[in-house]
């Protein structure tokens, strides 16, 4: 058995002392997006600090709890707070919870983040459904020995974000009269925000939004044949010729303000899965 499998087993054994729930949906909530948790009828909450092999989130805006419960009639497991590469974790550590989710029974992953908007048609507070991504981390969570029982050596990436789920989210947004954008998310390591020249470059590569998360988790989800739906809240406008300084406070404030829209969409998506 590989070290990774052993760690997953140890984590599962621990979690199974707390709950027997078999969630089919996994949810990862990003910066300022914890509000969906209020909609979950919670069965069990576990602090990350208690869970074997879980890293401990160092970012203040992320609280660090694994939540089991029901949402829209579905059994879900939600990560309130996630891990980032810029915190110093390896991508294997960042994505470990997604490995565990699969073994808990999760087949569909809903994931959200705060991102800078580079598409000039985007505005602060917009919600973007992720249609694709570009990995600019210079690293990949699948580097190293591959455990064939977890997934293939060379995972296909022709459709990391499930088309049917994108269509469902769009339909729901339309019904609820909420404006949504669709676009490509590019991940940078952070923790620095980008320079004007970098935003210009990233826009030129075909990306609509830029952030510091999500892509590693999606790669591991795809490796494990999970379906994925991803959302970005556009928290700042990254137009190189009119760039203003941005602060974390502002990013969190915009994410918090836009959150009810995203919460409404995500809840309805889960209900209709
Ligand atoms: N760049 C990278 N990550 C971000 C940004 C940004 O402009 N805004 C929110 N997260």
Tab-separated table of C-alpha atoms and ligand atoms in Angstrom:
chain	number	residue	atom	x	y	z
A	1	UNK	CA	0.000	0.000	0.000
A	2	UNK	CA	1.328	3.479	-0.861
A	3	UNK	CA	1.981	6.092	1.846
A	4	UNK	CA	-0.868	8.184	0.434
A	5	UNK	CA	-3.336	5.284	0.694
A	6	UNK	CA	-2.204	4.595	4.247
A	7	UNK	CA	-2.760	8.237	5.184
A	8	UNK	CA	-6.199	8.257	3.532
A	9	UNK	CA	-7.096	5.085	5.470
A	10	UNK	CA	-5.962	6.590	8.776
A	11	UNK	CA	-7.951	9.765	8.126
A	12	UNK	CA	-11.043	7.748	7.145
A	13	UNK	CA	-10.761	5.584	10.256
A	14	UNK	CA	-10.699	8.743	12.373
A	15	UNK	CA	-13.612	10.384	10.538
A	16	UNK	CA	-15.632	7.172	10.886
A	17	UNK	CA	-15.367	7.490	14.676
A	18	UNK	CA	-17.282	10.781	14.293
A	19	UNK	CA	-19.824	10.045	11.559
A	20	UNK	CA	-21.071	7.204	9.365
A	21	UNK	CA	-22.535	9.569	6.786
A	22	UNK	CA	-21.786	8.805	3.108
A	23	UNK	CA	-21.949	12.201	1.396
A	24	UNK	CA	-22.344	12.180	-2.388
A	25	UNK	CA	-21.519	15.866	-2.805
A	26	UNK	CA	-18.341	17.636	-1.675
A	27	UNK	CA	-18.156	21.396	-1.282
A	28	UNK	CA	-15.047	23.562	-0.911
A	29	UNK	CA	-15.718	27.135	0.127
A	30	UNK	CA	-13.247	29.898	-0.631
A	31	UNK	CA	-12.414	33.302	0.809
A	32	UNK	CA	-15.475	35.023	2.278
A	33	UNK	CA	-17.773	32.302	0.939
A	34	UNK	CA	-18.606	30.409	4.112
A	35	UNK	CA	-22.300	31.412	4.046
A	36	UNK	CA	-23.483	28.270	2.298
A	37	UNK	CA	-22.670	26.511	5.562
A	38	UNK	CA	-25.655	28.284	7.179
A	39	UNK	CA	-27.901	26.480	4.701
A	40	UNK	CA	-26.582	23.051	5.655
A	41	UNK	CA	-28.458	21.051	8.281
A	42	UNK	CA	-25.349	20.054	10.155
A	43	UNK	CA	-24.920	16.522	11.474
A	44	UNK	CA	-21.240	16.586	12.482
A	45	UNK	CA	-18.479	19.207	12.527
A	46	UNK	CA	-14.819	18.287	12.829
A	47	UNK	CA	-11.997	20.817	13.273
A	48	UNK	CA	-9.186	20.317	10.790
A	49	UNK	CA	-6.766	20.400	13.717
A	50	UNK	CA	-8.268	17.093	14.979
A	51	UNK	CA	-8.070	15.257	11.656
A	52	UNK	CA	-4.976	13.119	11.019
A	53	UNK	CA	-2.929	14.286	7.973
A	54	UNK	CA	-5.039	17.417	7.417
A	55	UNK	CA	-2.892	20.531	7.245
A	56	UNK	CA	-3.979	23.437	9.460
A	57	UNK	CA	-5.208	26.522	7.598
A	58	UNK	CA	-3.050	29.548	8.398
A	59	UNK	CA	-5.182	32.196	6.688
A	60	UNK	CA	-7.395	34.084	9.143
A	61	UNK	CA	-10.280	34.367	6.675
A	62	UNK	CA	-10.503	30.545	6.562
A	63	UNK	CA	-11.906	28.869	9.640
A	64	UNK	CA	-10.907	25.248	9.115
A	65	UNK	CA	-13.841	22.905	9.684
A	66	UNK	CA	-15.074	19.798	7.942
A	67	UNK	CA	-18.856	19.807	8.017
A	68	UNK	CA	-21.191	16.856	7.397
A	69	UNK	CA	-24.881	17.427	6.852
A	70	UNK	CA	-27.773	17.727	4.421
A	71	UNK	CA	-28.326	20.436	1.848
A	72	UNK	CA	-31.301	20.444	-0.540
A	73	UNK	CA	-32.044	16.869	0.502
A	74	UNK	CA	-28.531	15.638	-0.383
A	75	UNK	CA	-25.851	14.383	1.955
A	76	UNK	CA	-22.877	16.724	1.711
A	77	UNK	CA	-19.448	17.207	3.182
A	78	UNK	CA	-18.199	20.787	3.148
A	79	UNK	CA	-14.762	22.225	3.754
A	80	UNK	CA	-15.101	25.565	5.474
A	81	UNK	CA	-11.649	26.894	4.728
A	82	UNK	CA	-9.111	25.428	2.357
A	83	UNK	CA	-5.358	25.139	2.007
A	84	UNK	CA	-3.240	27.178	-0.368
A	85	UNK	CA	0.115	26.540	-2.011
A	86	UNK	CA	1.345	29.963	-0.827
A	87	UNK	CA	0.955	28.858	2.791
A	88	UNK	CA	3.893	26.543	2.196
A	89	UNK	CA	2.032	23.254	1.824
A	90	UNK	CA	2.841	20.851	-0.974
A	91	UNK	CA	0.110	20.394	-3.575
A	92	UNK	CA	-0.304	16.847	-2.221
A	93	UNK	CA	-1.169	18.354	1.175
A	94	UNK	CA	-3.439	20.996	-0.377
A	95	UNK	CA	-5.435	18.309	-2.184
A	96	UNK	CA	-5.447	15.612	0.510
A	97	UNK	CA	-9.007	16.461	1.643
A	98	UNK	CA	-10.274	15.837	-1.916
A	99	UNK	CA	-8.656	12.376	-1.786
A	100	UNK	CA	-10.508	11.718	1.462
A	101	UNK	CA	-13.813	13.025	0.068
A	102	UNK	CA	-13.718	10.407	-2.702
A	103	UNK	CA	-13.378	7.614	-0.158
A	104	UNK	CA	-16.237	9.077	1.896
A	105	UNK	CA	-18.468	8.586	-1.154
A	106	UNK	CA	-18.293	11.969	-2.922
A	107	UNK	CA	-18.952	11.883	-6.661
A	108	UNK	CA	-19.529	15.561	-7.366
A	109	UNK	CA	-17.314	18.421	-6.197
A	110	UNK	CA	-18.575	21.998	-5.969
A	111	UNK	CA	-15.749	24.454	-5.474
A	112	UNK	CA	-15.571	28.214	-5.114
A	113	UNK	CA	-12.969	30.947	-4.901
A	114	UNK	CA	-12.391	34.668	-4.942
A	115	UNK	CA	-10.648	35.818	-8.115
A	116	UNK	CA	-9.477	38.910	-9.920
A	117	UNK	CA	-11.404	39.704	-13.093
A	118	UNK	CA	-9.317	40.293	-16.212
A	119	UNK	CA	-12.053	40.058	-18.825
A	120	UNK	CA	-13.034	43.711	-19.405
A	121	UNK	CA	-16.714	42.721	-19.501
A	122	UNK	CA	-16.519	41.535	-15.878
A	123	UNK	CA	-17.327	43.758	-12.874
A	124	UNK	CA	-16.573	43.517	-9.177
A	125	UNK	CA	-19.145	41.273	-7.474
A	126	UNK	CA	-19.866	39.197	-10.593
A	127	UNK	CA	-20.113	35.431	-10.316
A	128	UNK	CA	-18.195	33.422	-12.907
A	129	UNK	CA	-18.916	29.777	-13.644
A	130	UNK	CA	-15.582	28.147	-14.398
A	131	UNK	CA	-15.501	26.561	-17.860
A	132	UNK	CA	-11.802	25.656	-17.887
A	133	UNK	CA	-8.499	26.447	-16.211
A	134	UNK	CA	-4.844	27.196	-16.820
A	135	UNK	CA	-2.317	25.865	-14.323
A	136	UNK	CA	0.493	28.402	-13.890
A	137	UNK	CA	1.737	27.005	-10.558
A	138	UNK	CA	4.753	25.340	-12.138
A	139	UNK	CA	3.738	22.323	-10.066
A	140	UNK	CA	1.057	19.622	-10.133
A	141	UNK	CA	-0.444	17.564	-7.290
A	142	UNK	CA	-0.030	14.376	-9.362
A	143	UNK	CA	3.757	14.656	-9.679
A	144	UNK	CA	5.369	11.609	-8.071
A	145	UNK	CA	4.506	7.915	-8.020
A	146	UNK	CA	0.988	7.226	-9.313
A	147	UNK	CA	-1.375	4.967	-7.403
A	148	UNK	CA	-3.385	3.282	-10.168
A	149	UNK	CA	-6.130	2.467	-7.664
A	150	UNK	CA	-6.727	6.200	-7.215
A	151	UNK	CA	-6.572	7.194	-10.877
A	152	UNK	CA	-4.592	7.074	-14.130
A	153	UNK	CA	-0.986	8.226	-14.633
A	154	UNK	CA	-1.990	10.671	-17.377
A	155	UNK	CA	-5.490	11.950	-16.597
A	156	UNK	CA	-7.512	13.378	-19.457
A	157	UNK	CA	-8.196	17.090	-19.046
A	158	UNK	CA	-10.488	17.705	-22.022
A	159	UNK	CA	-13.444	18.485	-19.723
A	160	UNK	CA	-12.406	19.085	-16.110
A	161	UNK	CA	-15.596	21.082	-15.439
A	162	UNK	CA	-18.669	18.972	-16.219
A	163	UNK	CA	-20.695	20.483	-19.083
A	164	UNK	CA	-24.056	19.352	-17.690
A	165	UNK	CA	-23.304	20.967	-14.327
A	166	UNK	CA	-22.267	24.229	-16.002
A	167	UNK	CA	-25.540	24.199	-17.962
A	168	UNK	CA	-27.540	23.470	-14.798
A	169	UNK	CA	-25.882	26.341	-12.901
A	170	UNK	CA	-26.509	28.717	-15.804
A	171	UNK	CA	-30.163	27.684	-16.023
A	172	UNK	CA	-30.668	28.193	-12.300
A	173	UNK	CA	-28.994	31.612	-12.396
A	174	UNK	CA	-31.287	32.628	-15.247
A	175	UNK	CA	-34.385	31.415	-13.371
A	176	UNK	CA	-33.289	33.349	-10.297
A	177	UNK	CA	-32.525	36.408	-12.446
A	178	UNK	CA	-28.915	36.457	-11.278
A	179	UNK	CA	-26.270	37.548	-13.751
A	180	UNK	CA	-23.472	35.051	-14.202
A	181	UNK	CA	-20.362	35.114	-16.352
A	182	UNK	CA	-18.552	32.085	-17.719
A	183	UNK	CA	-14.832	31.909	-18.174
A	184	UNK	CA	-11.366	30.482	-17.799
A	185	UNK	CA	-9.604	30.641	-14.418
A	186	UNK	CA	-5.825	30.846	-14.227
A	187	UNK	CA	-4.036	29.939	-11.005
A	188	UNK	CA	-0.897	31.714	-9.828
A	189	UNK	CA	1.008	30.766	-6.674
A	190	UNK	CA	0.511	34.106	-4.901
A	191	UNK	CA	0.802	35.407	-2.276
A	192	UNK	CA	1.633	38.523	-4.285
A	193	UNK	CA	-1.106	39.968	-6.432
A	194	UNK	CA	-0.063	40.355	-10.060
A	195	UNK	CA	1.778	43.247	-11.680
A	196	UNK	CA	0.162	45.142	-14.537
A	197	UNK	CA	2.468	43.321	-16.943
A	198	UNK	CA	1.408	39.969	-15.477
A	199	UNK	CA	-2.324	40.774	-15.790
A	200	UNK	CA	-1.722	41.810	-19.399
A	201	UNK	CA	0.158	38.563	-20.027
A	202	UNK	CA	-2.447	36.386	-18.263
A	203	UNK	CA	-5.300	37.997	-20.179
A	204	UNK	CA	-3.383	37.345	-23.388
A	205	UNK	CA	-3.127	33.616	-22.499
A	206	UNK	CA	-6.918	33.386	-22.684
A	207	UNK	CA	-7.821	33.619	-18.996
A	208	UNK	CA	-10.802	35.624	-17.726
A	209	UNK	CA	-10.049	35.492	-14.016
A	210	UNK	CA	-6.989	34.886	-11.818
A	211	UNK	CA	-6.679	33.420	-8.359
A	212	UNK	CA	-4.507	31.364	-6.023
A	213	UNK	CA	-6.503	28.161	-5.468
A	214	UNK	CA	-8.978	25.600	-6.835
A	215	UNK	CA	-6.948	24.183	-9.752
A	216	UNK	CA	-4.971	21.679	-7.620
A	217	UNK	CA	-8.175	20.351	-6.029
A	218	UNK	CA	-9.860	20.096	-9.443
A	219	UNK	CA	-6.880	18.171	-10.861
A	220	UNK	CA	-7.130	15.622	-8.046
A	221	UNK	CA	-10.927	15.426	-8.396
A	222	UNK	CA	-10.537	14.689	-12.127
A	223	UNK	CA	-7.811	12.125	-11.355
A	224	UNK	CA	-10.403	10.340	-9.185
A	225	UNK	CA	-13.178	10.605	-11.825
A	226	UNK	CA	-15.242	13.095	-9.840
A	227	UNK	CA	-17.544	15.566	-11.575
A	228	UNK	CA	-16.689	19.206	-10.892
A	229	UNK	CA	-18.534	22.524	-10.859
A	230	UNK	CA	-16.483	25.622	-10.035
A	231	UNK	CA	-17.426	29.225	-9.268
A	232	UNK	CA	-15.352	32.386	-8.912
A	233	UNK	CA	-16.548	35.559	-7.266
A	234	UNK	CA	-14.881	38.446	-9.056
A	235	UNK	CA	-13.574	40.516	-6.157
A	236	UNK	CA	-11.399	43.037	-7.982
A	237	UNK	CA	-10.945	44.403	-11.471
A	238	UNK	CA	-7.555	43.582	-12.907
A	239	UNK	CA	-7.433	45.818	-15.948
A	240	UNK	CA	-3.749	46.638	-16.501
A	241	UNK	CA	-4.328	50.113	-17.915
A	242	UNK	CA	-6.539	51.207	-15.012
A	243	UNK	CA	-5.182	49.130	-12.134
A	244	UNK	CA	-5.880	50.259	-8.577
A	245	UNK	CA	-4.229	48.806	-5.467
A	246	UNK	CA	-6.312	46.030	-3.865
A	247	UNK	CA	-6.457	44.920	-0.244
A	248	UNK	CA	-7.494	41.625	1.341
A	249	UNK	CA	-10.182	43.521	3.294
A	250	UNK	CA	-11.697	44.698	0.033
A	251	UNK	CA	-11.506	41.226	-1.526
A	252	UNK	CA	-13.313	39.761	1.506
A	253	UNK	CA	-15.895	42.580	1.572
A	254	UNK	CA	-16.782	42.074	-2.111
A	255	UNK	CA	-16.879	38.278	-1.685
A	256	UNK	CA	-19.188	38.653	1.341
A	257	UNK	CA	-21.488	41.019	-0.556
A	258	UNK	CA	-21.762	38.696	-3.565
A	259	UNK	CA	-22.041	35.561	-1.490
A	260	UNK	CA	-25.866	35.388	-1.139
A	261	UNK	CA	-26.130	35.132	-4.945
A	262	UNK	CA	-23.621	32.289	-5.081
A	263	UNK	CA	-25.182	30.560	-2.080
A	264	UNK	CA	-28.618	30.657	-3.764
A	265	UNK	CA	-27.236	29.160	-6.980
A	266	UNK	CA	-25.158	26.479	-5.258
A	267	UNK	CA	-28.007	25.402	-2.982
A	268	UNK	CA	-30.377	25.000	-5.928
A	269	UNK	CA	-27.732	23.134	-7.930
A	270	UNK	CA	-27.324	20.635	-5.097
A	271	UNK	CA	-31.109	20.273	-4.772
A	272	UNK	CA	-31.435	19.392	-8.458
A	273	UNK	CA	-28.475	17.024	-8.767
B	1	LIG	N1	-4.988	37.941	-8.217
B	1	LIG	C1	-4.831	36.756	-7.650
B	1	LIG	N2	-5.690	36.268	-6.782
B	1	LIG	C2	-6.752	36.980	-6.476
B	1	LIG	C3	-6.982	38.223	-7.029
B	1	LIG	C4	-6.052	38.728	-7.949
B	1	LIG	O1	-6.181	39.829	-8.476
B	1	LIG	N3	-8.148	38.692	-6.513
B	1	LIG	C5	-8.608	37.751	-5.670
B	1	LIG	N4	-7.771	36.717	-5.640
